[in-house]
XYZ file of C-alpha atoms in Angstrom:
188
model
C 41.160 -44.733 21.817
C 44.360 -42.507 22.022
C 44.810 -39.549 24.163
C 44.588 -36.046 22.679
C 48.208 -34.569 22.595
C 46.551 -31.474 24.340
C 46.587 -30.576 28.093
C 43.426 -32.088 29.513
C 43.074 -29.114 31.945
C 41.239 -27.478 29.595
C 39.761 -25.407 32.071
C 42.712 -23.159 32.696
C 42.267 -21.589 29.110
C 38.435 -20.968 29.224
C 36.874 -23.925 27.942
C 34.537 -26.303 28.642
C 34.497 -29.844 28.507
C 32.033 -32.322 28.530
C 32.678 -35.919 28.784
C 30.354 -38.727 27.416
C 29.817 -41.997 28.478
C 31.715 -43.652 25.992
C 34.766 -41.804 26.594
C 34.634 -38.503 24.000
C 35.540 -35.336 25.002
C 33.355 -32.334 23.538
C 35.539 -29.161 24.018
C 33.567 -25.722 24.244
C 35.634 -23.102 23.142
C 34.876 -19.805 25.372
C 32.828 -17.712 23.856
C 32.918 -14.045 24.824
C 28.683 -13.274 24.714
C 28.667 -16.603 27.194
C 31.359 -14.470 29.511
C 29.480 -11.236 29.399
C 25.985 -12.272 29.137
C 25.847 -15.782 31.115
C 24.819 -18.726 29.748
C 21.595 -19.242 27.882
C 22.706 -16.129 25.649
C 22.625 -16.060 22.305
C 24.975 -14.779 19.785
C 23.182 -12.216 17.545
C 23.228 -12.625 13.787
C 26.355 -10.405 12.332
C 25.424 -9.047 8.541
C 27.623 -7.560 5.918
C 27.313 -4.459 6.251
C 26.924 -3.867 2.967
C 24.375 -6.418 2.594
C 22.533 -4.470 5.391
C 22.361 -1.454 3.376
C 20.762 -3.252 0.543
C 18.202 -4.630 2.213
C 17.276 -1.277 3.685
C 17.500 0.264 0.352
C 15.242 -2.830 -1.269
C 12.805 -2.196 2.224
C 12.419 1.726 1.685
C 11.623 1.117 -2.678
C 8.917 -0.763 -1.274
C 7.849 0.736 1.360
C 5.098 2.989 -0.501
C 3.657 0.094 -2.293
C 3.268 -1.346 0.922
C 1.646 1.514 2.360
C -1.250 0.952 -0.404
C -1.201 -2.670 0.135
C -1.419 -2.212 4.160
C -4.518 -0.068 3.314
C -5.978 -2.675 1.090
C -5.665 -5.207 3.097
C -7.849 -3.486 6.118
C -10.166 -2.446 3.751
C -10.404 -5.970 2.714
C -10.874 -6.823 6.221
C -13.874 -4.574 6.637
C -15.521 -6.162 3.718
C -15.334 -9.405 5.131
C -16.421 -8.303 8.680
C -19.781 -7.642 7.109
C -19.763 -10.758 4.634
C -18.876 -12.506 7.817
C -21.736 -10.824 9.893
C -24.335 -10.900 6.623
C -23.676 -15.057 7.646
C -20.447 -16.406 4.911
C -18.403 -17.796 8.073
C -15.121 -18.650 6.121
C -14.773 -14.252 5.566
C -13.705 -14.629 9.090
C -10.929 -16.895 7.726
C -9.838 -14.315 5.796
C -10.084 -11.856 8.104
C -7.364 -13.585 10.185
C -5.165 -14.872 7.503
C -4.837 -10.752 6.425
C -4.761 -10.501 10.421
C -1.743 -12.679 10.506
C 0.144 -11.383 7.242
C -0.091 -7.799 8.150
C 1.104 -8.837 11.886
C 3.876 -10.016 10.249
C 4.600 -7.743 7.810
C 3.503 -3.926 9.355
C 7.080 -3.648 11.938
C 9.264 -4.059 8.871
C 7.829 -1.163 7.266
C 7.402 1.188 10.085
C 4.167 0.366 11.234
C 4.496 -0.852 14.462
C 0.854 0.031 16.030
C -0.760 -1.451 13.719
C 1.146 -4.827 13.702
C 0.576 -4.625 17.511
C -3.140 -4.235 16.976
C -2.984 -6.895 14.275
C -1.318 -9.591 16.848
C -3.788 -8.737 19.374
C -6.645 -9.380 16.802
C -4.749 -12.835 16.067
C -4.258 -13.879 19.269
C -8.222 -13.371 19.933
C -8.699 -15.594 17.694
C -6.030 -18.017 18.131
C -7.311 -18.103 21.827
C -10.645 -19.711 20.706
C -12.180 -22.895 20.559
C -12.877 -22.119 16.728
C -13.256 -19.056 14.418
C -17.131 -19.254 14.204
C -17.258 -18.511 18.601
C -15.520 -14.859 17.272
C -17.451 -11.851 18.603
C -18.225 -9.338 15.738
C -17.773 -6.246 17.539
C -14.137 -7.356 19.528
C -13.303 -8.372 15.484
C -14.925 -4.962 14.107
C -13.126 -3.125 16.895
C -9.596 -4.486 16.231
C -10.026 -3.694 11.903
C -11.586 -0.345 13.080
C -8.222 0.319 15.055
C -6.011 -1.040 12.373
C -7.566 1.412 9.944
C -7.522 4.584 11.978
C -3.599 3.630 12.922
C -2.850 2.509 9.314
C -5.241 5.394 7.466
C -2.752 8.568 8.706
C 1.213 9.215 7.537
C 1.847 8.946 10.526
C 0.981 6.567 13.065
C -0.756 7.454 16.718
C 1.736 8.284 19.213
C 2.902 5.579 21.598
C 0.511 6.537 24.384
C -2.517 6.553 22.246
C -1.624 3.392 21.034
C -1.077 1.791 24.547
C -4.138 3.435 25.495
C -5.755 1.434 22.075
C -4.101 -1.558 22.964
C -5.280 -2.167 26.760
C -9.079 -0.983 25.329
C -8.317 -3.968 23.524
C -7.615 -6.167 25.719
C -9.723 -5.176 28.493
C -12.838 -6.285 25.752
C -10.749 -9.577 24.953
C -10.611 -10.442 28.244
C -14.164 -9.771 29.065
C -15.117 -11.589 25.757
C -13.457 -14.691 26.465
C -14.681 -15.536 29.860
C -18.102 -15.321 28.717
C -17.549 -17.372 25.664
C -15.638 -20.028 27.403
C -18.165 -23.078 28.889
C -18.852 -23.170 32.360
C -17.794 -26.452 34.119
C -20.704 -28.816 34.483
C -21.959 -28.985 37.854
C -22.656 -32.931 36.697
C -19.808 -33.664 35.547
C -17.607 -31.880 38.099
């Protein structure tokens, strides 16, 4: 294989190098977030900035319909709370999947509380063995705090909503111990 007609030393103007085995040279130009933020960084995504505003624009023409949607959806969820607790298991199915899509959703449109309340709901969940070992109230609790964040203009300051939030967990936590199995002594 020929030699590149550049220096070797590549280290002299900022870049690194990396050998392989079978005699290739991989040259890492210097990048300036690796300089200022050490390695591991990672560049952050650069839009258009006209793009940007677009999206923004496209993100506040929705942003009412969402707002109806939003309260829809948690209505929705308290419907199937008490389908789920009258004894039709897959409405808790439903209750996560609108769980997981308002998680996802409620940040973009300036509902941060209740997307926080929403993860925290799907991350009961997702921490059990199956839907069906749910605990109606911890489920009833989280809707009941997604409605009274989502119900208002406005949602609850950032302390109330901490304050929600460790509530929250607190119960979770509680919940979860008791509905995981205890080791058997026999099988130990």
């Amino acid at each position: 294989m020929p030699h590149s007609q550049y220096p070797s030393d590549h280290a002299q103007v900022g870049m690194q190098v990396n050998s392989g085995a079978d005699g290739v040279e991989v040259v890492q130009p210097p990048s300036i977030v690796t300089r200022k933020l050490g390695p591991g960084a990672v560049l952050p995504m650069r839009l258009d900035p006209r793009v940007l505003q677009r999206m923004e624009r496209a993100i506040e023409k929705m942003a009412d319909s969402y707002e109806k949607s939003l309260k829809t959806e948690i209505r929705q969820m308290l419907l199937s709370h008490d389908e789920w607790q009258a004894g039709k298991q897959e409405a808790i199915h439903a209750i996560y999947a609108l769980a997981h899509d308002i998680r996802g959703l409620a940040g973009t449109f300036s509902r941060p509380v209740t997307g926080r309340i929403s993860n925290a709901l799907c991350q009961y969940l997702e921490a059990l063995p199956n839907l069906d070992a749910a605990d109606g109230a911890v489920v009833r609790l989280h809707v009941d705090a997604m409605f009274a964040a989502a119900m208002d203009a406005q949602e609850p300051s950032e302390e109330v909503a901490k304050a929600t939030l460790a509530g929250l967990e607190r119960l979770v936590t509680r919940t979860l111990e008791h509905c995981r199995p205890a080791a058997d002594p026999a099988h130990g």
